Coordinates of C-alpha atoms and ligand atoms in Angstrom, one line a residue:
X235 CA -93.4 -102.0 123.5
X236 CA -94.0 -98.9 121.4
X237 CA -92.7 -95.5 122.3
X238 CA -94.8 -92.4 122.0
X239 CA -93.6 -88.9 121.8
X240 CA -96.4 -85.8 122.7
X241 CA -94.8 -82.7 121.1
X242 CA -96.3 -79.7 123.2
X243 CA -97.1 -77.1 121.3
X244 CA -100.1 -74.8 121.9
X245 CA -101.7 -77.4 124.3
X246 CA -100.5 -77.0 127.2
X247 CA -103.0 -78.6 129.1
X248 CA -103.6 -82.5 129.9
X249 CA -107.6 -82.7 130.1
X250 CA -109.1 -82.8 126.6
X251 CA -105.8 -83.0 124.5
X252 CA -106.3 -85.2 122.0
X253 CA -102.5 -86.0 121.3
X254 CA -101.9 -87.2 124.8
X255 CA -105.1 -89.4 125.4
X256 CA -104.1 -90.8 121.7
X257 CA -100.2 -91.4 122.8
X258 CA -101.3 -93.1 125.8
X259 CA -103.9 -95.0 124.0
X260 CA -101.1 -96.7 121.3
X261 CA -98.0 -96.5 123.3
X262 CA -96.6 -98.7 126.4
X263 CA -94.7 -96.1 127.1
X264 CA -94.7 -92.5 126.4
X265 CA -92.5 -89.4 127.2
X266 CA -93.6 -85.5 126.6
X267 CA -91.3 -82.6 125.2
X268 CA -91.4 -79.0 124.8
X269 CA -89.3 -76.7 123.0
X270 CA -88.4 -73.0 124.3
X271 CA -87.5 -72.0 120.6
X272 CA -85.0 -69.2 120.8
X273 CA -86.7 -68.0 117.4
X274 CA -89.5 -67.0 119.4
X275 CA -87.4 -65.0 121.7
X276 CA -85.5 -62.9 118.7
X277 CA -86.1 -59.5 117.0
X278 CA -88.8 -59.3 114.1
X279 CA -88.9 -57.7 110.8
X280 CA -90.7 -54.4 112.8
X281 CA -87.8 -54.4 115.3
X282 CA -90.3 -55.6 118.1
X283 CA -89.2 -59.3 120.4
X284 CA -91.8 -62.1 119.0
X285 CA -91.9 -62.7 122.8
X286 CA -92.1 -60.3 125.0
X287 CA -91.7 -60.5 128.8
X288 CA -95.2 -60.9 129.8
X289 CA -95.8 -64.1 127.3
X290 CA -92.6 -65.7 128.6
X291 CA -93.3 -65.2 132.1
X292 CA -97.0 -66.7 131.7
X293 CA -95.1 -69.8 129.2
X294 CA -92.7 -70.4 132.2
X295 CA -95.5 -71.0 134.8
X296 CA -97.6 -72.7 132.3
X297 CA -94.6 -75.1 131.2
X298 CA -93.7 -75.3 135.1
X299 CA -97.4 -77.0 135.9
X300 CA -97.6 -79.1 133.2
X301 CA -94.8 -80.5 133.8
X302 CA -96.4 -81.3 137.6
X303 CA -99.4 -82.5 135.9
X304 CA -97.9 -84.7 133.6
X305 CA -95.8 -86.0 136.4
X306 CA -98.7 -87.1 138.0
X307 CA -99.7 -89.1 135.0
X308 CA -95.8 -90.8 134.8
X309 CA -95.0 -88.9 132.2
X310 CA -91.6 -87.0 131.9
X311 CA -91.8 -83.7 130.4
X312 CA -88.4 -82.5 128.4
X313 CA -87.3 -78.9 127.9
X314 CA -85.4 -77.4 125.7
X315 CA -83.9 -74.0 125.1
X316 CA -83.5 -74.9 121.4
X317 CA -84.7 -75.0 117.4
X318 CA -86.4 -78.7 117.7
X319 CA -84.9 -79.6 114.2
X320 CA -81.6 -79.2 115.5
X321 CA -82.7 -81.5 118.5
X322 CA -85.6 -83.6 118.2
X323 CA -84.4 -85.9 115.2
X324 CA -81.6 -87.3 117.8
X325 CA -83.7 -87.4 120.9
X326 CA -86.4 -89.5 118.6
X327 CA -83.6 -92.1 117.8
X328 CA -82.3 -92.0 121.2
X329 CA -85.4 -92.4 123.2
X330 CA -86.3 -95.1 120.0
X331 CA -89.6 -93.2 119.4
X332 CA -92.1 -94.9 116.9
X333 CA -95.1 -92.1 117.1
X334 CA -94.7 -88.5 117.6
X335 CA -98.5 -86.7 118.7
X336 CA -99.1 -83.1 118.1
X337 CA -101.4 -80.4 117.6
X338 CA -102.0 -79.4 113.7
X339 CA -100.6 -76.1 113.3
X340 CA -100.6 -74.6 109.9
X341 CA -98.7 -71.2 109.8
X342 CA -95.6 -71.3 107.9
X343 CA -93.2 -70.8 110.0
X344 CA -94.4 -73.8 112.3
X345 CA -95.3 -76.0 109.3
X346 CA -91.3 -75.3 107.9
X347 CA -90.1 -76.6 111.3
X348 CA -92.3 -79.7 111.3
X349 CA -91.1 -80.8 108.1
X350 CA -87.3 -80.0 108.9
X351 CA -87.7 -82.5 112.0
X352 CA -89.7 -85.0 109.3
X353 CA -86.9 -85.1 106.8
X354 CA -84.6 -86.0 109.5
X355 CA -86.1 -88.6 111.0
X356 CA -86.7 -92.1 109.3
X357 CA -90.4 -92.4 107.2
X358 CA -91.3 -95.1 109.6
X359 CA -91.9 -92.8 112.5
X360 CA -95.5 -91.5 112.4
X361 CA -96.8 -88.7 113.3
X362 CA -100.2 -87.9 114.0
X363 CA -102.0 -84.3 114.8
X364 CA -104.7 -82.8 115.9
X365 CA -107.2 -80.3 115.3
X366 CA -107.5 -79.3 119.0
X367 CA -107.8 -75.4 119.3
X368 CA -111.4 -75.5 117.8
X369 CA -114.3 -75.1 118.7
X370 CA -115.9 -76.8 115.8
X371 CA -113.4 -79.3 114.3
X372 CA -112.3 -78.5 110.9
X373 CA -114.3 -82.1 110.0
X374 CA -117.6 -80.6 111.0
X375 CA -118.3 -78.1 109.4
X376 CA -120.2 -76.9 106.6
X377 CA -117.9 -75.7 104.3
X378 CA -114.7 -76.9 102.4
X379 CA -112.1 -74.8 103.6
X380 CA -112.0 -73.0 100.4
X381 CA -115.6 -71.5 100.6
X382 CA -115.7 -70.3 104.4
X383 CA -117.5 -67.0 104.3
X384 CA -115.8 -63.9 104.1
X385 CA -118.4 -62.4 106.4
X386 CA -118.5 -63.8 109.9
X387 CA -122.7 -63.7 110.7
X388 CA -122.9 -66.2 107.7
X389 CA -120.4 -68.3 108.7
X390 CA -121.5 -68.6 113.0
X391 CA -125.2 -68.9 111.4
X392 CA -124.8 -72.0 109.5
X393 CA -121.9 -73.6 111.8
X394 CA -124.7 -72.7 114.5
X395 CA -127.3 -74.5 112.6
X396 CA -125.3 -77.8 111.6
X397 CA -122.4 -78.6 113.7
X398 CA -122.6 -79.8 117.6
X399 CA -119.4 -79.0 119.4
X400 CA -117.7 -82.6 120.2
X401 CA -117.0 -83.4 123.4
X402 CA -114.0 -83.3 125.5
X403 CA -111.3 -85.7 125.4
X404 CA -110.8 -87.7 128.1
X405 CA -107.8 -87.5 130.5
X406 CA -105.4 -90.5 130.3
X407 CA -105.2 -92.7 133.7
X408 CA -101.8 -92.1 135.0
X409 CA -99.2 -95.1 133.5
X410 CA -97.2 -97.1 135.5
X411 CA -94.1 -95.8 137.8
X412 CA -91.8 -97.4 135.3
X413 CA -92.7 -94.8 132.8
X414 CA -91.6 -92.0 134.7
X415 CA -88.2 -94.1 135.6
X416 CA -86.5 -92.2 132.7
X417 CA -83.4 -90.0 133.4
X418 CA -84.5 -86.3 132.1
X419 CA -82.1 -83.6 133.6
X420 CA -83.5 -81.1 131.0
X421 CA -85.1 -77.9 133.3
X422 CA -87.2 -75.0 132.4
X423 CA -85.4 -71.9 131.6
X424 CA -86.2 -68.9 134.1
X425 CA -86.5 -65.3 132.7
X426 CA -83.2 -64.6 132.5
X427 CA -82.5 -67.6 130.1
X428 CA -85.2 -66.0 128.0
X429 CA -83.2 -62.6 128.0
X430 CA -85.8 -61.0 130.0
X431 CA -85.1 -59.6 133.8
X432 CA -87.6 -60.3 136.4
X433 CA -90.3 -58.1 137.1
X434 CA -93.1 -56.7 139.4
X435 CA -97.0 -56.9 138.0
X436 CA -97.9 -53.1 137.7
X437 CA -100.9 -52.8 140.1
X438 CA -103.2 -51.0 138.0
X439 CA -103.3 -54.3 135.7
X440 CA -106.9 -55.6 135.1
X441 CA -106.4 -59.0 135.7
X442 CA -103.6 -60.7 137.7
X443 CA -103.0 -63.2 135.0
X444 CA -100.9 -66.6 136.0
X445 CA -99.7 -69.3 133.6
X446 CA -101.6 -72.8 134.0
X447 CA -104.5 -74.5 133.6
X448 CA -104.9 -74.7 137.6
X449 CA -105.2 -70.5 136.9
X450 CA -107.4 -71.1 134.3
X451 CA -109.7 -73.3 136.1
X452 CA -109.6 -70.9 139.3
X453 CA -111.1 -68.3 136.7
X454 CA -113.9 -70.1 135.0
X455 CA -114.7 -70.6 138.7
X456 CA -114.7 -67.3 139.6
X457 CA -115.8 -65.6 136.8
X458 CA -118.8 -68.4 136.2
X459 CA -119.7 -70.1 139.5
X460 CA -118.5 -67.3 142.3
X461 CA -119.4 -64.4 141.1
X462 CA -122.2 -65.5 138.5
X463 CA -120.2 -62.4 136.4
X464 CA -121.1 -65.0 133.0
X465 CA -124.6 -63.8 133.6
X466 CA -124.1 -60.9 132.9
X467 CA -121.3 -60.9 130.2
X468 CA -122.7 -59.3 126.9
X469 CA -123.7 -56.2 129.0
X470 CA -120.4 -55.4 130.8
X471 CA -117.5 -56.9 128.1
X472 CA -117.1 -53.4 126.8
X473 CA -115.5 -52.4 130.1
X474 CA -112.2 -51.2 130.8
X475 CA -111.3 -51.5 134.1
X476 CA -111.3 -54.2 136.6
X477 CA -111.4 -58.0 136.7
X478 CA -115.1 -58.5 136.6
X479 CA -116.1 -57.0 132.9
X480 CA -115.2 -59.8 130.7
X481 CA -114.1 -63.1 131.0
X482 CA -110.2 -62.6 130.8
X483 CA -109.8 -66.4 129.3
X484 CA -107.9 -65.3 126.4
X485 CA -104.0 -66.0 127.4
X486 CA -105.2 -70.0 128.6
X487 CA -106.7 -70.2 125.6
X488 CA -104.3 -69.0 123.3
X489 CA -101.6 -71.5 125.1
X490 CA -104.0 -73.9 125.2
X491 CA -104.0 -74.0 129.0
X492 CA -107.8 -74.7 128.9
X493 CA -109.5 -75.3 125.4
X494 CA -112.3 -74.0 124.0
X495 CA -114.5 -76.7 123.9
X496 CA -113.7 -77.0 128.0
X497 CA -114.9 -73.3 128.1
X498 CA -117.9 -73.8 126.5
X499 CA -119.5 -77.1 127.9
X500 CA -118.6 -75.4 131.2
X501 CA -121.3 -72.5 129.5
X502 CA -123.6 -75.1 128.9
X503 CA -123.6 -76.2 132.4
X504 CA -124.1 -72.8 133.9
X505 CA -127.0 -72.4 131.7
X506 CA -128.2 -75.6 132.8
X507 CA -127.7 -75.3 136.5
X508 CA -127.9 -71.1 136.9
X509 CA -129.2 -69.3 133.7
X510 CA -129.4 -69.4 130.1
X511 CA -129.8 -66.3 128.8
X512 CA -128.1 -63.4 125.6
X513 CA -124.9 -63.2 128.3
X514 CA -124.2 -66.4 128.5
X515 CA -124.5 -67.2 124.4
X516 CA -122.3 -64.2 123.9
X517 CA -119.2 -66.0 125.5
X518 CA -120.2 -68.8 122.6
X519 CA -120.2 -66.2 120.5
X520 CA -116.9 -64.7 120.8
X521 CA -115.7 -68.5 120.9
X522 CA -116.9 -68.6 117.2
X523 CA -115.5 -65.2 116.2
X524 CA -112.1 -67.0 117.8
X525 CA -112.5 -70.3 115.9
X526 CA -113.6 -68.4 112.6
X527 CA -110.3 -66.4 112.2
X528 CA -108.7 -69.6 112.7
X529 CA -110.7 -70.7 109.7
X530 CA -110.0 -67.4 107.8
X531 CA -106.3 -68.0 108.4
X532 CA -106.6 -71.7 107.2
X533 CA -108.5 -70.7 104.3
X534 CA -106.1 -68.2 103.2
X535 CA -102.3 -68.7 104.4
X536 CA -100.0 -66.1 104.9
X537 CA -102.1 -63.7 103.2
X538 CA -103.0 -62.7 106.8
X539 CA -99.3 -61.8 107.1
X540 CA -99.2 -59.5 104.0
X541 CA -100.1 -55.8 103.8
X542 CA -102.7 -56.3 100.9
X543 CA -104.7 -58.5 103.8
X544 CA -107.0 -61.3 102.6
X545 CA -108.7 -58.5 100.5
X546 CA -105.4 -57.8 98.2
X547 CA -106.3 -53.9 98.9
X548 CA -103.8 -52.0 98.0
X549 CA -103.7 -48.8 100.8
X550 CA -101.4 -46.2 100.9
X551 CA -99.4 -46.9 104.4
X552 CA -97.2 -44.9 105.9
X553 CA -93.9 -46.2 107.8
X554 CA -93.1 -42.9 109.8
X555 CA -90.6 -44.1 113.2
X556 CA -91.7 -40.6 115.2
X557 CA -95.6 -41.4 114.7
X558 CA -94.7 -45.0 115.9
X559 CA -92.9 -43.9 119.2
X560 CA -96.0 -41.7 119.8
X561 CA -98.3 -44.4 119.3
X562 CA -96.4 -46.8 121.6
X563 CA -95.5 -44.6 124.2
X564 CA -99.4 -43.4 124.6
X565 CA -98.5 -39.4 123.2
X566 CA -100.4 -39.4 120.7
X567 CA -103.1 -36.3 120.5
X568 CA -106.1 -38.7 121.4
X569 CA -105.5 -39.2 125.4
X570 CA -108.1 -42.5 124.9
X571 CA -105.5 -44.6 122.8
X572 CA -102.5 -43.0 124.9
X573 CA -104.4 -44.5 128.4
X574 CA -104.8 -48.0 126.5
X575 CA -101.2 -47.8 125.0
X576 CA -99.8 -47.5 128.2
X577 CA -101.6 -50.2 129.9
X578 CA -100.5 -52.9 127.5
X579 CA -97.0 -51.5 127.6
X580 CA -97.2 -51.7 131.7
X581 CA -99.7 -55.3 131.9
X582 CA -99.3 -57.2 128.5
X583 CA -103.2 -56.7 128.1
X584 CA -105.7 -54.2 127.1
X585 CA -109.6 -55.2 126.8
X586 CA -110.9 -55.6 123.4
X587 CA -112.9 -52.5 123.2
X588 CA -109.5 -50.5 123.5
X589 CA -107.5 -53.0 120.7
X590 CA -110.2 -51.9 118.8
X591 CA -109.5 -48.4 119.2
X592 CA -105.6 -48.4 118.9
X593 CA -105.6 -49.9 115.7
X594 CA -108.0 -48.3 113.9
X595 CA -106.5 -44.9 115.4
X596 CA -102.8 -46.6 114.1
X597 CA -104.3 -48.1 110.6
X598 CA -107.0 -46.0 109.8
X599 CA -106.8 -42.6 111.4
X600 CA -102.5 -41.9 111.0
X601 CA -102.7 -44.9 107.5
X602 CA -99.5 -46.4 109.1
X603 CA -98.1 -50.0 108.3
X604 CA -101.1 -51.9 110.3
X605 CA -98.3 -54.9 110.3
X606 CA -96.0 -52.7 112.9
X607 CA -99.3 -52.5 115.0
X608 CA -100.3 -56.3 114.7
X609 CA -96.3 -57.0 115.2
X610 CA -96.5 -54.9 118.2
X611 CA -99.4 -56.6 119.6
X612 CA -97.6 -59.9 119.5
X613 CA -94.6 -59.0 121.3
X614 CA -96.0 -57.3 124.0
X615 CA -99.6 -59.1 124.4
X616 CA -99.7 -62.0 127.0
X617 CA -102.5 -63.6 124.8
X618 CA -101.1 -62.9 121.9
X619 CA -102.6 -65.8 119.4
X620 CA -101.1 -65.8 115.9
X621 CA -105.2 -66.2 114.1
X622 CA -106.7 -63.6 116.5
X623 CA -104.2 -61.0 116.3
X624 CA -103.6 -60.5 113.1
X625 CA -107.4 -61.5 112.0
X626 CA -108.3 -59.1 114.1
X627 CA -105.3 -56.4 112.4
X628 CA -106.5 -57.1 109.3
X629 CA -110.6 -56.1 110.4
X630 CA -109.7 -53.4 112.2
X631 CA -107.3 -52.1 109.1
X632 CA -109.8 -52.6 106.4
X633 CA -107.9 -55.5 104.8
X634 CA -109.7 -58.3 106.1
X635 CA -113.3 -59.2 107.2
X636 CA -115.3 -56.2 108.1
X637 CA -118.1 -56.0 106.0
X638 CA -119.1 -52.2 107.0
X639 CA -114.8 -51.1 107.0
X640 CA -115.3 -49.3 109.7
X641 CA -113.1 -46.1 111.3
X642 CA -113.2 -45.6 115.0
X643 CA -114.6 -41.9 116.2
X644 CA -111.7 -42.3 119.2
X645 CA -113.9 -39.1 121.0
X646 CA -116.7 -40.4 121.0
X647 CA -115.7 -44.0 122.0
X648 CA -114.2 -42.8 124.9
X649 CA -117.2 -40.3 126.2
X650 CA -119.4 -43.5 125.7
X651 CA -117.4 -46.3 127.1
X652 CA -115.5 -44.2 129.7
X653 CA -117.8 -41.5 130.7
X654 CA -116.0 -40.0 133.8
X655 CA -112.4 -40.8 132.8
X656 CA -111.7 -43.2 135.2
X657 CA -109.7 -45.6 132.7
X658 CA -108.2 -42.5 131.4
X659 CA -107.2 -41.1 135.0
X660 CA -105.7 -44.6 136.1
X661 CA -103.3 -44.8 133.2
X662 CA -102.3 -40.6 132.5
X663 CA -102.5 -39.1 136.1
X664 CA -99.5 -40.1 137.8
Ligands
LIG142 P1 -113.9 -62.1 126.5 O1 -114.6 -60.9 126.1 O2 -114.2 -62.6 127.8 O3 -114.1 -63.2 125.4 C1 -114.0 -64.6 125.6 C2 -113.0 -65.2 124.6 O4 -113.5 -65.1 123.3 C3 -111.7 -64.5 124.6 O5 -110.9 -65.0 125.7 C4 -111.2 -64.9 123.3 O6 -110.6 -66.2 123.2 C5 -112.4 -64.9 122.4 N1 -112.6 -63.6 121.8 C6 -113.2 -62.5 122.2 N2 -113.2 -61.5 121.3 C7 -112.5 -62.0 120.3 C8 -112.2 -61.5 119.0 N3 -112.5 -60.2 118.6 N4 -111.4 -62.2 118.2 C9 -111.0 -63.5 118.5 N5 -111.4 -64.0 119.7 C10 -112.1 -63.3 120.5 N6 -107.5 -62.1 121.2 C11 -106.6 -63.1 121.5 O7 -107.0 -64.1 122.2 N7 -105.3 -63.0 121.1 C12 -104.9 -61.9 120.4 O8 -103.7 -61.9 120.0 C13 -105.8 -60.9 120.1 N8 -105.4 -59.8 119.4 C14 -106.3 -58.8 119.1 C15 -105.9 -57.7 118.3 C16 -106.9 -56.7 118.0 C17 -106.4 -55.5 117.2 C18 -108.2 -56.8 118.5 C19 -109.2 -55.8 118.1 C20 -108.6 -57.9 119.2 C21 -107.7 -58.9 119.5 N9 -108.1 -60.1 120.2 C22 -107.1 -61.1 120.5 C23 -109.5 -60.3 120.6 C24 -110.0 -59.8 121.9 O9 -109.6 -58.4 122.1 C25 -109.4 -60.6 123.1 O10 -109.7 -62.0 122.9 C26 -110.1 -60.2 124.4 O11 -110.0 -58.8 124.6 C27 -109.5 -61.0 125.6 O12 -110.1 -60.7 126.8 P2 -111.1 -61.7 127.4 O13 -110.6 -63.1 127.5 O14 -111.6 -61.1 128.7 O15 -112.3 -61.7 126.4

């Protein structure tokens, strides 16, 4: 009998994962394992955590119910606090594993690891991944990855015209008891392992966000079926304040919690059972603008890393420390960016109409290092997703994929999307 391995990564969910309903497909018996790298936990270039403590606090509860679920299904979940290439090659020859099943993930830093753990291991062991945080598969669509547009309306027009999203995987049936008969004393680190202290949610937050995809699903069911909020989407997602102006999905999704084909077949139900109408096609839409920077980052590699952007423009950017403390401790001169600064240093989120306005303030309006921004963003953002955030970076900086290279008026932003100052107030009265 045959034993698989399902090496979590960013699919932390068990409906629609195609490395788990493949495991349990070719394998009599198969065991799960997830890694709580401490490289992810450590100081980067930009003196910023990778991690910060809202991302690990969401990754614990996420880890904590998948583990549940997966229990339900027989299968043991491992944990480690540790690089895998210094642990998986042994636990593969230990647990005699044949098949390792993952999700493809193409950024350097996670591609090095793969093939550290591939060396170690003998050729005969397999492993198989998965293209599983798209919305169109990589398979589908119109283009060689070479030629995906540079602009996005091209790109979603096409892929709109010729590709049907797939459908969703199915969830395994649970194995038998002897499965789960496996001695695993591994447990998941708390906050503290992490380095972090525990901590109260700031009350202002817009969205009381909780790891899981039982969190996830209790949103889509707010957001879509309670409140009927989808309806009405494109018109409110510019909003600040509050739970009910955009969909707040992001941090599931970027963990792969839920996935983004589950998020939008649950669209097309609402549009079949409720209403189809521009509100609920913009949620699609924003799915595609997700999926096409993880195309863009495909295509181009760690370009998306490098100051010169996708473009190769090479700006004048300045590295000034005092400008930076401004900037993250919300005193800079434009009290807008300062309210928005200080609600993604108190919640770990900020709505996408105010990302859009720190950065281009930060790379546009004081010409500093847009990397320090983007590195910023990734420590402290609880959706933090590698493609998004520094796709979007790179837009919002003028190296990457805005046609127009646009420059935020910060005034006039914030007399239009918060007329009587009540984001401002809730973030710079005390
Ligand atoms: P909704 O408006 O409800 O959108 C639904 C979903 O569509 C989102 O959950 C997200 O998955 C996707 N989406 C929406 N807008 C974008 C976009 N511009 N780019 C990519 N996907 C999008 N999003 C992340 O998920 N992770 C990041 O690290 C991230 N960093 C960003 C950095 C900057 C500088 C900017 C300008 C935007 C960034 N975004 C990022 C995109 C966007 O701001 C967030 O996805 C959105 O604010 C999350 O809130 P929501 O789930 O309520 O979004």
């Amino acid at each position: 009998m045959s034993t698989g391995l399902i090496w979590f990564k960013n699919n932390l969910r068990i409906e629609d994962n195609s490395a788990l309903a493949e495991a349990c497909k070719e394998n009599g018996k198969v065991i799960a394992i997830y890694f709580f790298d401490p490289r992810h936990f450590e100081f980067n270039e930009f003196g910023f955590k990778k991690t910060g403590k809202f991302r690990a606090k969401f990754l614990i509860e996420t880890i904590t119910e998948l583990k549940e679920n997966l229990a339900d299904l027989n299968i043991p979940l491992y944990t480690y606090q540790e690089k895998p290439e210094k642990c998986l090659p042994e636990f593969i020859e230990e647990n005699s594993i044949s098949r390792v099943y993952l999700q493809e993930e193409w950024t350097s830093e996670e591609q090095i690891i793969i093939s550290k753990v591939q060396k170690e291991v003998s050729e005969d062991i397999r492993f198989a991944s998965f293209y599983d945080q798209f919305l169109f598969h990589p398979e589908d669509i119109p283009y060689p990855l070479k030629d995906i547009p540079k602009v996005f309306t091209e790109f979603r027009k096409k892929c709109e015209a010729k590709v049907s999203v797939r459908q969703c995987v199915s969830t395994p049936k649970s194995l038998n008891d002897e499965n789960f008969n496996i001695k695993n004393n591994t447990e998941i680190p708390g906050l503290k392992d992490l380095g972090f202290e525990e901590f109260e949610q700031d009350s202002r937050t817009a969205f009381p966000f909780e790891g899981g995809a039982k969190q996830a699903r209790k949103r889509i069911q707010q957001y879509f079926w309670e409140t009927q909020n989808l309806a009405q989407y494109k018109q409110t997602r510019n909003g600040l304040l509050g739970e009910d102006y955009s969909s707040k999905l992001s941090a599931w999704l970027a963990n792969g919690s839920v996935s983004a084909k589950q998020v939008y077949w649950e669209v097309k139900k609402f549009e079949k059972e409720i209403t189809k109408n521009q509100d609920t096609y913009w949620l699609i839409f924003e799915l595609i603008w997700r999926d096409y920077f993880k195309f863009i980052s495909l295509k181009h590699g760690n370009k998306i890393f490098k100051i010169d952007g996708i473009l190769e423009k090479d700006l004048e950017w300045n590295d000034d420390e005092t400008a930076k403390q401004k900037w993250i401790k919300g005193e800079t001169k434009e009290p807008f960016v300062n309210a928005n600064m200080k609600e993604i240093a108190a919640t770990g989120f900020m709505s996408n109409r105010g990302r859009q306005n720190v950065a281009s303030y930060w790379a546009k309006e004081l010409k500093q290092d847009w990397r320090v921004g983007a590195s910023y963003f990734e420590s402290l953002l609880i959706d933090y997703d590698v493609h998004s955030n520094w796709g979007n970076w790179m837009y919002n900086s003028g190296v990457g994929n805005d046609p127009r290279d646009r420059k935020f008026n910060i005034k006039r932003q914030a007399e239009r999307y918060d007329p009587d100052q009540k984001f401002q107030d809730l973030w710079l009265k005390e």
